[in-house]
Structures are given as C-alpha cells and as structure tokens.
mmCIF file of C-alpha atoms in Angstrom:
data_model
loop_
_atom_site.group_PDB
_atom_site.id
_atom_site.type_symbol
_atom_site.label_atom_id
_atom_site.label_comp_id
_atom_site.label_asym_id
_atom_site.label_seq_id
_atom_site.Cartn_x
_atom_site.Cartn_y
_atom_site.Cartn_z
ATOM 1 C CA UNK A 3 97.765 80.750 103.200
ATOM 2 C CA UNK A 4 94.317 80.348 104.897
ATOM 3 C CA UNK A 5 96.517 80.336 108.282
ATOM 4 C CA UNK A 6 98.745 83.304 107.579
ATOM 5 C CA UNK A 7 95.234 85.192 106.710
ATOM 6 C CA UNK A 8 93.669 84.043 110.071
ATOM 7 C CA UNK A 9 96.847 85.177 112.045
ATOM 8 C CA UNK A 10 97.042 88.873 110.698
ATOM 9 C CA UNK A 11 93.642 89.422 111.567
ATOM 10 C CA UNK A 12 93.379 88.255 114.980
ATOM 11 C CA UNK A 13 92.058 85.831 116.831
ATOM 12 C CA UNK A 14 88.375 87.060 116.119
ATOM 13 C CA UNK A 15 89.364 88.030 112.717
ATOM 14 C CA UNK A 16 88.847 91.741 113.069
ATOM 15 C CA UNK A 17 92.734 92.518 113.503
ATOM 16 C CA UNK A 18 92.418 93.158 117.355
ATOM 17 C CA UNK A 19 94.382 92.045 119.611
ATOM 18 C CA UNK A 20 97.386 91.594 116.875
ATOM 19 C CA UNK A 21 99.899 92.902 118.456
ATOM 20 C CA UNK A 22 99.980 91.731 122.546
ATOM 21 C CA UNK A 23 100.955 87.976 121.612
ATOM 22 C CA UNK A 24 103.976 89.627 119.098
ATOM 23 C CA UNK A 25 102.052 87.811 116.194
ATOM 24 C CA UNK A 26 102.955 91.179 113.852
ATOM 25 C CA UNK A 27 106.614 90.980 114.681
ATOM 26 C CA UNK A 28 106.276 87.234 113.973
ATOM 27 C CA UNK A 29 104.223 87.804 110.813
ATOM 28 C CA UNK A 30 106.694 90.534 109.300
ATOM 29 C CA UNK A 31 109.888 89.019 110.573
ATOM 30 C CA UNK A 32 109.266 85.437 109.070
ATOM 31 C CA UNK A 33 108.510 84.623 104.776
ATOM 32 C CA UNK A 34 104.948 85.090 105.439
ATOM 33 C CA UNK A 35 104.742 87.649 102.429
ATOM 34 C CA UNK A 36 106.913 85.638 100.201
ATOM 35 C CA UNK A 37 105.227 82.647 101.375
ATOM 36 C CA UNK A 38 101.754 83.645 100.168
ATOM 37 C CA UNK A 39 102.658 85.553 96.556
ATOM 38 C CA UNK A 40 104.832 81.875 95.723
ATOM 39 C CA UNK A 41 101.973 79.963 96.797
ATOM 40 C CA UNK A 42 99.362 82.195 94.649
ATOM 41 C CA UNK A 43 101.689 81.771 91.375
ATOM 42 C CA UNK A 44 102.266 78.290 92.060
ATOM 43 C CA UNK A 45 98.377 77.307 92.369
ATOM 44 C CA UNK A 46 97.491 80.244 89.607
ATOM 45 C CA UNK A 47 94.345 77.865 88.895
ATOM 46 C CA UNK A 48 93.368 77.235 92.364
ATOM 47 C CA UNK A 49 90.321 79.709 93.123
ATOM 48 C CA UNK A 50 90.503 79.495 96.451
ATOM 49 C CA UNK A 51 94.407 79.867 97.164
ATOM 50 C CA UNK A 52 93.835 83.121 95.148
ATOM 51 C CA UNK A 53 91.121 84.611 97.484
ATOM 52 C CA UNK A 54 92.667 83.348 100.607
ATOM 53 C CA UNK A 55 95.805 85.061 99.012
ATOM 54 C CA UNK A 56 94.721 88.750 97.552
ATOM 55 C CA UNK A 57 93.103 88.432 101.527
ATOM 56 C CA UNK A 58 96.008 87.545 103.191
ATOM 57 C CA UNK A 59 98.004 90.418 101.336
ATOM 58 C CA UNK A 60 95.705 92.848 101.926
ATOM 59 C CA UNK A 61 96.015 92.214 105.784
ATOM 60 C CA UNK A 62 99.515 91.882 106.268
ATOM 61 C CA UNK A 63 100.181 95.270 104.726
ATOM 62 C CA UNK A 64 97.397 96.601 106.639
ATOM 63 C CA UNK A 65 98.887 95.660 109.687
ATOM 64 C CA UNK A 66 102.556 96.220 108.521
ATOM 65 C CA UNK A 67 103.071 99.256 107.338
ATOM 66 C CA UNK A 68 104.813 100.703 104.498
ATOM 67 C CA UNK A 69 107.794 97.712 105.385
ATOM 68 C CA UNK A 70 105.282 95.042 104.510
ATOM 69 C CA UNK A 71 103.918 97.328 101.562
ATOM 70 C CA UNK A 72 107.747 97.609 100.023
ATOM 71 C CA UNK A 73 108.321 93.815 100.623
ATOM 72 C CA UNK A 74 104.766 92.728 98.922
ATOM 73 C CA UNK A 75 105.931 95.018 96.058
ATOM 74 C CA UNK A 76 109.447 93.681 95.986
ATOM 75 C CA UNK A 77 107.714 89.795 96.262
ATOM 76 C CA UNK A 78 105.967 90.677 93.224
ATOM 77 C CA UNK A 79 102.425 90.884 95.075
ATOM 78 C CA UNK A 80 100.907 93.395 93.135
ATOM 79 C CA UNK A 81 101.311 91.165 90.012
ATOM 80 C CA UNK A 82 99.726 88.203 91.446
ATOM 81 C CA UNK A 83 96.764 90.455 93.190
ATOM 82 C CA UNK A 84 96.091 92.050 89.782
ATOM 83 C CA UNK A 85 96.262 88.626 88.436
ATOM 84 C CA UNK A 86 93.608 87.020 91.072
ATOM 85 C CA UNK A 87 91.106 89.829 89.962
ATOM 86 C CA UNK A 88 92.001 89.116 86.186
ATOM 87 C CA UNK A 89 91.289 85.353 86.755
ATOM 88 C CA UNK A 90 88.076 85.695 88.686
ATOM 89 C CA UNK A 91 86.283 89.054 87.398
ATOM 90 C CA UNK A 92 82.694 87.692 88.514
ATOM 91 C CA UNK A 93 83.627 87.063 92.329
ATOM 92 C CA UNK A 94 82.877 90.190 93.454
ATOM 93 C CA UNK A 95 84.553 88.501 97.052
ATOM 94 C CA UNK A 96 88.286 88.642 95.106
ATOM 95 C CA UNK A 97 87.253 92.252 93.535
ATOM 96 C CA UNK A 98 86.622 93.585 97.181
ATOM 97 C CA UNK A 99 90.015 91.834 98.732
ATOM 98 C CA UNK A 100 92.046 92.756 95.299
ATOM 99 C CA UNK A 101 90.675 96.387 95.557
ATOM 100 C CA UNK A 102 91.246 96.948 99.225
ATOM 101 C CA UNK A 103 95.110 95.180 98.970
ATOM 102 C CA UNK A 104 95.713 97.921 95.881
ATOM 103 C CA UNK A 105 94.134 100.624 98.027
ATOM 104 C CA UNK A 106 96.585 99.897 101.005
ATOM 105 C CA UNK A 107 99.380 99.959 98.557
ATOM 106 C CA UNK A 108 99.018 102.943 96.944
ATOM 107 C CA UNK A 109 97.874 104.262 100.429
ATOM 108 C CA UNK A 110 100.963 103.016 102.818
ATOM 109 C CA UNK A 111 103.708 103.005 99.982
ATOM 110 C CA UNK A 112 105.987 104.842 98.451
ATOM 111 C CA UNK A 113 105.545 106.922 95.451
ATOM 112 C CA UNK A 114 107.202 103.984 93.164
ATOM 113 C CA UNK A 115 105.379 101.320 94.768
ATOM 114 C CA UNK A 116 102.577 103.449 93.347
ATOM 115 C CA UNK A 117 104.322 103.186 89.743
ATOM 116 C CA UNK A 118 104.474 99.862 90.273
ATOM 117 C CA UNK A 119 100.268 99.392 90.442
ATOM 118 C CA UNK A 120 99.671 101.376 87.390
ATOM 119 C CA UNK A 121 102.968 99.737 85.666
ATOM 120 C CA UNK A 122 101.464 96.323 86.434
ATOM 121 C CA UNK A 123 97.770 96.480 85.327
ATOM 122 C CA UNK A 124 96.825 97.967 88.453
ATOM 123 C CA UNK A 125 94.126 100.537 87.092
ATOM 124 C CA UNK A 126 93.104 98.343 84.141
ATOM 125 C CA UNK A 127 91.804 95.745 86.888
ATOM 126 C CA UNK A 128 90.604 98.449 89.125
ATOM 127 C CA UNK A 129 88.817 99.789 86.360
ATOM 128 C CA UNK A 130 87.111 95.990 85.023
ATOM 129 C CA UNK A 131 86.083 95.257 88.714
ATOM 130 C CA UNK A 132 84.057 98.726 88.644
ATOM 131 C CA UNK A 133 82.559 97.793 85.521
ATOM 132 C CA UNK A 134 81.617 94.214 86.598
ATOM 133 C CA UNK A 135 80.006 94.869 89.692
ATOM 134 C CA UNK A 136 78.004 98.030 89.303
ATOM 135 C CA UNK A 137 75.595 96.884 92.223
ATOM 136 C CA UNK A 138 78.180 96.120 94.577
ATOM 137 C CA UNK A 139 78.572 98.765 96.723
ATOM 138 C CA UNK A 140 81.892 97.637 98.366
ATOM 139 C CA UNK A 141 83.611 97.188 95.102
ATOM 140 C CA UNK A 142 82.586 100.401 93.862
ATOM 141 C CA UNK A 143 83.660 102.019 97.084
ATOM 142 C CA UNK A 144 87.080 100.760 96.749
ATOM 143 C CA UNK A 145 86.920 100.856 93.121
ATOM 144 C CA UNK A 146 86.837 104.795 93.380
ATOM 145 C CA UNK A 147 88.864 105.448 95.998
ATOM 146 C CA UNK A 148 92.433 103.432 94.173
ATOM 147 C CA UNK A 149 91.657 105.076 91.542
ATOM 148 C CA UNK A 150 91.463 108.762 93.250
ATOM 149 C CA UNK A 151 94.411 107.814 95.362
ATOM 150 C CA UNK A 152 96.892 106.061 92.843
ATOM 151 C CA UNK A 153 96.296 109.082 90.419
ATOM 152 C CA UNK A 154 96.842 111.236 93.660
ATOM 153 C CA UNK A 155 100.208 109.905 94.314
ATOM 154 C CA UNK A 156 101.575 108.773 90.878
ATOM 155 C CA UNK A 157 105.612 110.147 90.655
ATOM 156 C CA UNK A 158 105.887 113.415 88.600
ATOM 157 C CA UNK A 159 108.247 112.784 85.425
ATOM 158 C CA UNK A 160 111.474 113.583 86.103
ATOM 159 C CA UNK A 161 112.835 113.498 82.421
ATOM 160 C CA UNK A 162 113.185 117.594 82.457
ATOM 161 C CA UNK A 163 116.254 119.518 82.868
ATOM 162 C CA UNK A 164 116.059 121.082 86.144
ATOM 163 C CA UNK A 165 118.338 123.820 85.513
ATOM 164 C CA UNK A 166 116.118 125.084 82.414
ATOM 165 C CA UNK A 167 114.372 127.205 84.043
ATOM 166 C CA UNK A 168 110.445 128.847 85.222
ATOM 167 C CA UNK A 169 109.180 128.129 81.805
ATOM 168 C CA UNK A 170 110.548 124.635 81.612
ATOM 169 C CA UNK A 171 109.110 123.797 85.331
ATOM 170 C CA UNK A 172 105.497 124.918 83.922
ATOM 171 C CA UNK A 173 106.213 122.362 80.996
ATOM 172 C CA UNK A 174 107.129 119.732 84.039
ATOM 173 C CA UNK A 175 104.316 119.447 85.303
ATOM 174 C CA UNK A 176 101.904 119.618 82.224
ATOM 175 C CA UNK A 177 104.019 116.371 81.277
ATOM 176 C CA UNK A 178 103.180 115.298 84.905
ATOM 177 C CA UNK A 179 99.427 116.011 84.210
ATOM 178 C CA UNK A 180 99.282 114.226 81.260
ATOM 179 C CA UNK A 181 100.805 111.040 82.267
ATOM 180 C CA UNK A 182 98.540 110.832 84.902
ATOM 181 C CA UNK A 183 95.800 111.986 82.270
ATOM 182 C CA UNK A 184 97.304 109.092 79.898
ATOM 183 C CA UNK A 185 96.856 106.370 82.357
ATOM 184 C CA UNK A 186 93.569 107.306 83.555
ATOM 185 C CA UNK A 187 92.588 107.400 79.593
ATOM 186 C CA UNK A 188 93.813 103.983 79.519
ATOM 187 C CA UNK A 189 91.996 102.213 82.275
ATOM 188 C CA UNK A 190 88.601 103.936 81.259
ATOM 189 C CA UNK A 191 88.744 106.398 84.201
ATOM 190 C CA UNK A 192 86.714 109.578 84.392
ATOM 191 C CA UNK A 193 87.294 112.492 82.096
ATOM 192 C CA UNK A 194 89.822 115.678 82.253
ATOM 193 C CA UNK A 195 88.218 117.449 84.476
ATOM 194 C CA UNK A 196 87.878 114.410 87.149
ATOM 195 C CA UNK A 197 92.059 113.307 85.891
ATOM 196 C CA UNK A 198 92.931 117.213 86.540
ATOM 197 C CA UNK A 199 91.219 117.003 90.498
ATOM 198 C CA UNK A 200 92.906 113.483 90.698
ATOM 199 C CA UNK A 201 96.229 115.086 90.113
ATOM 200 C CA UNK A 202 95.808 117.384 93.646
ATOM 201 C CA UNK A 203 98.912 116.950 95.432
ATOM 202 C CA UNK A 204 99.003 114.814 98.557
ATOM 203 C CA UNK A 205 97.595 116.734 101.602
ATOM 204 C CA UNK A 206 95.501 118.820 99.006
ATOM 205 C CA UNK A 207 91.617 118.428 100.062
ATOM 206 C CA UNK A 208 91.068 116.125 96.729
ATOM 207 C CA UNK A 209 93.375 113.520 98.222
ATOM 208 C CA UNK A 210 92.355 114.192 102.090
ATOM 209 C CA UNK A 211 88.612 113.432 100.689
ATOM 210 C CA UNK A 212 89.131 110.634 99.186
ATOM 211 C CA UNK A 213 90.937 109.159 101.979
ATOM 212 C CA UNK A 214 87.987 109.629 103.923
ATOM 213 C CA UNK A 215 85.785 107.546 102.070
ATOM 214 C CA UNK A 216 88.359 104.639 102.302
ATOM 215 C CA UNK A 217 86.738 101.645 104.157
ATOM 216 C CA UNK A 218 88.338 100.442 106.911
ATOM 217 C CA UNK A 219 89.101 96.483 106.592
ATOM 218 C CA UNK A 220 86.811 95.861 109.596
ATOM 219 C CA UNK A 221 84.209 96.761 107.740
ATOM 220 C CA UNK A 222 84.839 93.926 105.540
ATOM 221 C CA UNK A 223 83.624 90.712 106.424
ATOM 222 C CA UNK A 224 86.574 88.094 104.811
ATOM 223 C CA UNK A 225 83.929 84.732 104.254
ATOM 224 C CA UNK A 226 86.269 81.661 104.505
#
C-alpha cells in the first residue's frame, strides 16, 4: 500500500513528474485500486495500513480521473475511507487524507458516486472529523468544502411523474431540497438557510466558490 501511495505521487511525492515514465497508465491499468481497498478491509485493525490506504486512495483518484473515481466507488473505497476516519477519529493525519479522498470523489465523480458518499456515512464522518478537530485548520478546510460540494451535487429525486405537469415540477424540486435538507439535518450540517445555498446547482457561484477554497493535494504534506 505504502508503495502504490509513493508511486501516484511521484518520485518527490508531490505528484510531478507522474506521467513521463507511464506510471498513471500503469497505476490505473493494473489492481492498484482493488489492491489497496482489500488490503484496508483485510488489516481493518492495522492503523497504519489504514492511513497509508485513505492516502493512497485519495491520490490515485486525484491523478485518475473520474475512471479511477468510478472504480474506487465500484471497489467499495468509499466504505473503507469512511471506515478509516470512523476507526481513528483523533488522528487528525487520517481526517485530512479521509476528507481530501471524499472531496475528490464527490468532486471528479458522477452524480451517483456522490449518492454513494452520503449513502455510506459519508457526511456523518465528514461531519465527526469537523467536530473533533476544531483547531485543525486543514481538516476544517476540507471538512467544509465536502460538505458544500456533496450537497452541491447530490442527484435530484426522480420519483415524480414527469408528465404531471408545471405544478408537479415545482413539487420536484422542493422534494429535491429537502432531501438534501434531510441529509444535511442528519450529519449535523449548517441550518436551512446554509442547506438552501448548498443546493445551488453546479456552475452556480455557491458551487464555483466553494471549489475555490478546495486545497490542492500539494499542499498536503502525506508524513510516512
């Protein structure tokens, strides 16, 4: 796992120079993904398999796109990466690697993989780590940005009849609303006025703001 990490970030470990030795087309053509989620569930109580892991995550979808996004969600990733952060709440170092790995899932995914966070804890843990660290800049950072983005980009409901009409599209998206409100109600996340600005559609300012206050994973320093 520690190798995989090392190898998606680069030789100096700040993701440059990735791609001119074909170590990303290695990286996403082997099991490396499916490697490191069966290694994290195998060693569940092994603390450092599961930081070396939520890190190694984190940078392979960084570096592969919404393919390596789809196949960490496919792997089950998310589940052991909410896990990780369930396990160890007081490392603030798995908080930081769990948060940025949910952030470039909701970010670089579809709008199920998105489902797929909130359906598997994925705000409840977001939501602990703020709590547990509130002197850690970095985890509140990345703690507030999932939280904007996932709500951002959570699937409308689609049980409405779309043939019923004006009235019964207006109804469509007050469901939408509150599922999103629901959710946020249930991992402890702002009030209705900060749910309703959370539910701006994507390329809306609300969404293109909180982008920009994403860290980039350089500016995390992955301690080994």
């Amino acid at each position: 796992v520690w190798a995989l990490l090392e190898a998606s970030r680069g030789k100096d470990g700040k993701d440059e120079g990735k791609s001119a030795d074909g170590t990303v087309e290695a990286l996403m053509g082997g099991d490396s993904i499916s490697l490191v989620v069966m290694a994290m569930r195998g060693h569940a109580a092994d603390n450092d398999i599961q930081r070396w892991g939520v890190a190694a995550l984190w940078s392979l979808c960084s570096i592969g796109g919404e393919a390596a996004v789809q196949e960490v969600v496919r792997q089950g990733g998310v589940g052991v990466i909410v896990a990780a952060m369930k396990q160890l709440p007081d490392t603030a170092e798995v908080q930081e690697r769990g948060l940025g790995a949910l952030v470039e899932i909701a970010t670089g995914g579809t709008e199920m993989d998105v489902q797929t966070v909130v359906d598997d804890g994925g705000l409840e843990a977001i939501q602990a780590a703020i709590a547990a660290h509130p002197d850690d800049p970095q985890v509140q950072q990345w703690g507030d940005a999932a939280v904007q983005i996932i709500l951002d980009r959570m699937p409308p409901r689609r049980d409405v009849d779309p043939t019923a009409g004006p009235e019964s599209e207006g109804r469509a998206g007050g469901d939408a609303t509150d599922a999103e409100a629901t959710a946020a109600a249930e991992a402890g996340v702002g009030d209705g006025a900060s749910t309703a600005s959370a539910s701006t559609a994507v390329g809306e300012p609300g969404e293109e703001e909180a982008a920009k206050q994403v860290p980039d994973l350089d500016d995390i320093d992955v301690e080994l």
